[in-house]
Amino acid sequence: MATFIPRKVFPALDSLPRSYFLGHHKAGLAKMRTMLSHIDLIIECRDYRIPLASRNPLFEENLAGRERLIVFTKQDLGSERKAKDKTRERLIQTSQRPASALFSDYKDKFSIRKILDFARTHATSADSLTGSRMMIVGMPNVGKSSLLNALRGVGVHKGKVAHTGAQPGVTRKIGTTVKIIEGEESGEGVYLMDTPGVFIPYVPDAEAMLKLALCGSVKDTIIAPTTLADYLLYHLNLYDASVYREYESPTNDVIRLLQSTARKTGRLQKGGQPDLEASALWLIQRWRNGHLGRFVLDDVTEETLEAQRYANEKVAISLNQGRKMVKEMRKQKSREKHLNAF
């Protein structure tokens, strides 16, 4: 039997949509700016599986002037708790300085207590009689609301207050502040404000858009599910092709994998034809829930982190620039469609 050789690179897809910046993203960001004077700590969430791609420079540009804690959420979905994971985490923490960085799994009380300890220390240093107000921000569907609920549950032993869901856009408006740490004699405690996820106006790197889509930061209708499944297959093969062995033998052919998956899971259309789209969405969700390996999509090295630090020194792309780029892409697609009609 021939030895299976996985793809080393994923083919460039320049025609991919590069934006998911919606009206409530813009409105939410504007509202955050107006409330900044009442906030003394920004907790910015990024997805552990895409620590580079899930950074949104709009937060640094629009919410500057406040101490920042970066929390890399969904650690349980990207880490196997091996030495390589610890090494990566140390690299990430060093790269975020002077901001602090922590890693969390909302189901793990130990990691939640670390964030609460940071918030408590910060609030104590602020020494405010009216308590400490903090704001949680991040890209869509990075786990902000789940983290807020966990902080509230562990911190003050209260139930969920923020709605959560598998698709982005569950939180569309800035919510009221909720208490996450009880006050002591000298203060009212610590309060945290939930906010809607805010996407980047324009994603210049097509592969970064694939990563964001695969992790659920955009709705599953924005990029074709079969394309996302192919990108997932590319990463599964680099990680360990045996994770999908119950559906198909190691392959670089996504259609072959989806056909086998459809037959073995009963996802069939009329006439017994495999439903490729339904099978693609099912496989993607299996990975998102940690059932097809736990690994990081971004290549995290000193070099890639240095490149991001360099990018941080530049002014974040403006909303107008983003709109112009998106319009130009739409015009180009329209021109290509018109030419193909002849």
Coordinates of C-alpha atoms in Angstrom, one line a residue:
M1 CA 0.0 0.0 0.0
A2 CA 1.3 3.5 -0.9
T3 CA 2.3 5.8 1.9
F4 CA -0.2 8.6 2.4
I5 CA 1.3 12.0 1.9
P6 CA -0.8 15.0 3.2
R7 CA -0.8 18.3 1.4
K8 CA 1.9 20.7 2.6
V9 CA 0.0 23.8 1.5
F10 CA -3.6 24.7 0.9
P11 CA -4.4 26.2 -2.5
A12 CA -4.9 30.0 -2.6
L13 CA -8.5 31.1 -2.8
D14 CA -8.4 34.8 -3.7
S15 CA -12.1 34.9 -4.5
L16 CA -13.2 34.2 -0.9
P17 CA -15.3 36.8 0.9
R18 CA -13.0 38.9 3.1
S19 CA -15.5 40.8 5.3
Y20 CA -18.2 40.0 7.8
F21 CA -18.4 43.5 9.3
L22 CA -22.1 44.0 10.0
G23 CA -24.2 47.0 11.1
H24 CA -24.4 45.9 14.7
H25 CA -20.6 45.4 14.8
K26 CA -20.1 49.1 13.8
A27 CA -22.8 50.3 16.3
G28 CA -21.4 48.2 19.1
L29 CA -17.9 49.5 18.6
A30 CA -19.2 53.1 18.6
K31 CA -21.1 52.4 21.8
M32 CA -18.0 50.9 23.4
R33 CA -16.0 54.0 22.7
T34 CA -18.6 56.2 24.4
M35 CA -18.5 54.0 27.6
L36 CA -14.7 53.8 27.8
S37 CA -14.5 56.6 30.4
H38 CA -16.4 54.4 32.9
I39 CA -14.2 51.3 32.2
D40 CA -10.9 50.6 33.9
L41 CA -10.0 47.2 32.4
I42 CA -10.6 45.7 28.9
I43 CA -10.8 41.9 28.8
E44 CA -10.2 41.0 25.2
C45 CA -11.0 37.5 24.1
R46 CA -9.2 35.7 21.3
D47 CA -9.7 32.1 20.2
Y48 CA -6.9 29.8 21.4
R49 CA -7.0 27.8 18.1
I50 CA -6.3 31.0 16.1
P51 CA -4.4 33.3 18.5
L52 CA -3.1 35.4 15.5
A53 CA -6.1 35.4 13.2
S54 CA -8.6 36.3 16.0
R55 CA -6.9 39.5 16.9
N56 CA -8.9 42.5 15.9
P57 CA -6.8 45.7 15.6
L58 CA -10.0 47.8 15.9
F59 CA -10.0 47.2 19.6
E60 CA -6.5 48.5 20.0
E61 CA -7.3 51.5 17.9
N62 CA -10.7 52.4 19.4
L63 CA -10.3 51.3 23.0
A64 CA -6.8 52.6 23.7
G65 CA -5.9 54.1 27.0
R66 CA -7.1 51.3 29.3
E67 CA -5.2 48.4 30.8
R68 CA -5.9 45.2 28.8
L69 CA -6.0 41.6 29.7
I70 CA -5.9 39.2 26.7
V71 CA -7.8 35.9 27.4
F72 CA -7.3 33.1 24.9
T73 CA -10.5 31.2 25.1
K74 CA -11.4 27.6 24.2
Q75 CA -8.1 26.3 25.4
D76 CA -9.6 22.8 25.8
L77 CA -10.3 22.7 22.0
G78 CA -6.8 23.6 20.9
S79 CA -4.4 22.2 23.6
E80 CA -3.5 18.6 24.4
R81 CA -1.6 19.9 27.5
K82 CA 1.7 18.7 26.1
A83 CA 5.1 20.4 26.2
K84 CA 4.7 21.9 22.8
D85 CA 1.4 23.5 24.0
K86 CA 3.1 25.0 27.0
T87 CA 6.0 26.3 24.9
R88 CA 3.5 28.0 22.5
E89 CA 1.6 29.6 25.4
R90 CA 4.8 31.0 26.9
L91 CA 5.7 32.5 23.4
I92 CA 2.2 34.0 23.2
Q93 CA 2.3 35.5 26.7
T94 CA 5.7 37.1 26.0
S95 CA 4.5 38.5 22.7
Q96 CA 1.5 40.3 24.3
R97 CA 3.6 42.4 26.8
P98 CA 3.0 44.9 28.3
A99 CA -0.6 43.5 28.3
S100 CA -1.1 40.4 30.4
A101 CA -2.3 37.1 28.7
L102 CA -4.1 34.1 30.2
F103 CA -5.6 31.0 28.7
S104 CA -9.1 29.7 29.6
D105 CA -11.6 26.9 29.3
Y106 CA -15.0 28.2 30.6
K107 CA -15.7 24.7 32.0
D108 CA -12.4 24.7 34.0
K109 CA -12.8 26.5 37.3
F110 CA -9.0 26.7 37.8
S111 CA -8.5 28.8 34.7
I112 CA -11.6 30.9 35.6
R113 CA -10.2 31.6 39.0
K114 CA -7.0 32.9 37.5
I115 CA -8.9 35.5 35.5
L116 CA -10.9 36.4 38.7
D117 CA -7.7 36.8 40.6
F118 CA -6.3 39.2 38.0
A119 CA -9.6 41.2 38.0
R120 CA -9.6 41.3 41.8
T121 CA -6.0 42.5 42.0
H122 CA -6.6 45.1 39.4
A123 CA -9.7 46.3 41.2
T124 CA -7.9 46.5 44.5
S125 CA -5.1 48.6 43.0
A126 CA -7.8 51.0 41.5
D127 CA -9.1 51.5 45.1
S128 CA -12.5 52.8 44.0
L129 CA -15.4 53.2 46.4
T130 CA -17.9 52.6 43.5
G131 CA -16.4 49.3 42.4
S132 CA -14.5 48.3 39.3
R133 CA -16.1 48.3 35.8
M134 CA -14.7 46.1 33.2
M135 CA -15.6 45.4 29.6
I136 CA -15.3 42.1 27.7
V137 CA -14.7 42.4 23.9
G138 CA -13.6 40.1 21.0
M139 CA -14.4 38.8 17.6
P140 CA -17.8 37.1 17.0
N141 CA -18.2 33.7 18.6
V142 CA -14.8 33.7 20.5
G143 CA -16.6 32.8 23.7
K144 CA -17.1 36.1 25.4
S145 CA -20.6 35.3 26.8
S146 CA -19.6 31.8 27.9
L147 CA -16.6 33.3 29.8
L148 CA -18.8 36.0 31.4
N149 CA -21.2 33.3 32.6
A150 CA -18.3 31.3 34.0
L151 CA -16.8 34.2 35.8
R152 CA -20.2 35.0 37.3
G153 CA -20.8 31.4 38.3
V154 CA -17.4 30.9 40.0
G155 CA -17.1 34.5 41.3
V156 CA -20.5 35.1 42.9
H157 CA -22.1 31.7 42.5
K158 CA -25.0 33.0 40.3
G159 CA -26.5 31.6 37.2
K160 CA -26.1 32.5 33.5
V161 CA -27.0 36.0 32.4
A162 CA -25.6 36.1 28.8
H163 CA -27.1 34.0 26.0
T164 CA -24.7 31.8 24.0
G165 CA -24.9 29.9 20.7
A166 CA -23.0 28.0 18.1
Q167 CA -23.3 30.7 15.5
P168 CA -22.0 34.3 15.7
G169 CA -24.3 37.2 16.5
V170 CA -26.1 35.9 19.6
T171 CA -25.1 39.1 21.5
R172 CA -26.0 42.0 19.3
K173 CA -26.1 44.9 21.8
I174 CA -24.1 45.9 24.8
G175 CA -25.6 44.4 27.9
T176 CA -25.9 45.7 31.4
T177 CA -23.0 45.1 33.8
V178 CA -23.1 42.0 35.9
K179 CA -21.2 41.4 39.1
I180 CA -18.4 38.8 39.0
I181 CA -16.7 39.5 42.3
E182 CA -18.4 40.5 45.5
G183 CA -17.4 43.8 47.1
E184 CA -15.5 44.0 50.4
E185 CA -16.0 46.7 53.1
S186 CA -14.2 49.3 51.1
G187 CA -15.9 48.8 47.7
E188 CA -18.9 47.6 45.7
G189 CA -17.1 44.8 43.9
V190 CA -16.2 44.1 40.3
Y191 CA -18.7 44.3 37.4
L192 CA -18.3 43.1 33.8
M193 CA -20.1 44.3 30.7
D194 CA -20.8 42.0 27.8
T195 CA -20.5 43.4 24.3
P196 CA -21.3 42.1 20.7
G197 CA -18.6 40.5 18.8
V198 CA -16.9 42.9 16.3
F199 CA -15.4 41.5 13.0
I200 CA -12.5 43.1 11.1
P201 CA -13.7 45.4 8.3
Y202 CA -11.5 43.6 5.8
V203 CA -9.3 40.5 6.1
P204 CA -6.3 40.9 3.8
D205 CA -5.2 37.2 4.2
A206 CA -7.6 34.7 2.6
E207 CA -6.3 31.9 4.8
A208 CA -7.0 33.9 7.9
M209 CA -10.6 34.2 6.7
L210 CA -10.8 30.5 6.3
K211 CA -9.5 30.0 9.9
L212 CA -12.0 32.5 11.3
A213 CA -14.8 30.8 9.4
L214 CA -13.8 27.3 10.5
C215 CA -13.8 28.4 14.1
G216 CA -17.2 29.9 13.7
S217 CA -16.5 33.7 13.7
V218 CA -18.6 34.1 10.6
K219 CA -21.9 32.3 9.7
D220 CA -21.6 29.0 8.0
T221 CA -23.4 30.4 4.9
I222 CA -20.6 33.0 4.1
I223 CA -18.1 30.4 2.8
A224 CA -19.2 27.2 1.1
P225 CA -19.2 24.4 3.6
T226 CA -17.4 22.1 1.2
T227 CA -14.5 24.6 1.0
L228 CA -14.4 24.8 4.8
A229 CA -14.4 21.1 5.1
D230 CA -11.6 20.9 2.6
Y231 CA -9.5 23.3 4.7
L232 CA -10.4 21.3 7.8
L233 CA -9.3 18.1 6.0
Y234 CA -6.0 19.8 5.1
H235 CA -5.3 20.5 8.8
L236 CA -6.6 17.1 10.0
N237 CA -4.1 15.4 7.7
L238 CA -1.2 17.5 9.1
Y239 CA -2.3 16.7 12.6
D240 CA -3.3 13.0 12.4
A241 CA -5.3 11.5 9.5
S242 CA -6.5 8.7 11.7
V243 CA -8.9 11.0 13.5
Y244 CA -11.5 10.4 10.7
R245 CA -10.7 6.7 10.1
E246 CA -14.3 5.7 11.0
Y247 CA -15.5 7.5 7.9
E248 CA -12.7 7.1 5.4
S249 CA -9.1 6.1 5.0
P250 CA -6.5 8.9 4.8
T251 CA -7.2 11.1 1.8
N252 CA -6.6 14.6 0.3
D253 CA -9.9 14.3 -1.6
V254 CA -12.6 16.1 0.4
I255 CA -15.4 14.9 -1.9
R256 CA -14.4 11.3 -1.2
L257 CA -14.4 12.0 2.6
L258 CA -17.8 13.7 2.4
Q259 CA -19.4 11.0 0.4
S260 CA -18.2 8.3 2.8
T261 CA -19.3 10.4 5.8
A262 CA -22.8 10.9 4.3
R263 CA -23.3 7.2 3.8
K264 CA -22.0 6.2 7.2
T265 CA -24.1 8.9 9.0
G266 CA -27.2 8.7 7.0
R267 CA -26.9 12.2 5.4
L268 CA -28.5 11.3 2.1
Q269 CA -30.7 13.1 -0.3
K270 CA -33.6 11.7 -2.4
G271 CA -32.5 8.7 -4.4
G272 CA -29.8 7.9 -1.8
Q273 CA -27.3 10.6 -3.1
P274 CA -24.8 11.8 -0.5
D275 CA -25.7 15.3 0.9
L276 CA -22.2 16.8 0.7
E277 CA -23.1 20.1 2.3
A278 CA -24.8 18.6 5.3
S279 CA -21.9 16.2 5.8
A280 CA -19.4 19.1 5.5
L281 CA -21.3 21.1 8.2
W282 CA -21.5 18.0 10.4
L283 CA -17.7 17.3 10.2
I284 CA -17.0 21.0 10.9
Q285 CA -19.1 21.0 14.0
R286 CA -17.5 17.7 15.2
W287 CA -14.1 19.4 15.0
R288 CA -15.4 22.6 16.7
N289 CA -16.6 20.5 19.6
G290 CA -13.3 18.7 20.0
H291 CA -14.2 15.3 18.5
L292 CA -11.7 15.4 15.6
G293 CA -8.5 16.4 17.3
R294 CA -7.4 19.4 19.4
F295 CA -4.9 21.6 17.7
V296 CA -4.1 25.1 16.7
L297 CA -4.6 26.4 13.2
D298 CA -2.2 29.3 13.3
D299 CA 1.5 28.8 12.9
V300 CA 2.8 30.3 16.2
T301 CA 6.5 30.9 16.2
E302 CA 8.7 33.8 17.3
E303 CA 8.8 34.9 13.7
T304 CA 5.0 35.0 13.2
L305 CA 4.5 36.7 16.5
E306 CA 7.2 39.3 15.6
A307 CA 5.3 39.9 12.4
Q308 CA 2.2 40.5 14.3
R309 CA 4.0 42.9 16.7
Y310 CA 5.1 44.8 13.6
A311 CA 1.6 44.9 12.4
N312 CA 0.4 46.3 15.7
E313 CA 2.7 49.3 15.3
K314 CA 0.7 50.3 12.2
V315 CA -2.6 52.1 12.3
A316 CA -5.4 49.6 12.1
I317 CA -7.3 49.5 8.8
S318 CA -10.0 52.1 8.8
L319 CA -13.7 51.4 8.3
N320 CA -13.7 53.4 5.1
Q321 CA -10.7 51.5 3.7
G322 CA -12.4 48.3 4.6
R323 CA -15.6 49.3 2.8
K324 CA -13.7 50.4 -0.3
M325 CA -11.9 47.1 -0.5
V326 CA -15.1 45.1 -0.1
K327 CA -16.8 47.2 -2.8
E328 CA -13.9 46.7 -5.1
M329 CA -14.0 42.9 -4.6
R330 CA -17.8 42.9 -5.3
K331 CA -17.3 44.9 -8.5
Q332 CA -14.5 42.5 -9.6
K333 CA -16.9 39.5 -9.1
S334 CA -19.6 41.3 -11.0
R335 CA -17.3 42.0 -13.9
E336 CA -16.1 38.3 -13.9
K337 CA -19.7 37.1 -13.9
H338 CA -20.6 39.4 -16.8
L339 CA -17.6 38.2 -18.8
N340 CA -18.5 34.5 -18.1
A341 CA -22.0 35.1 -19.4
F342 CA -20.6 35.5 -23.0

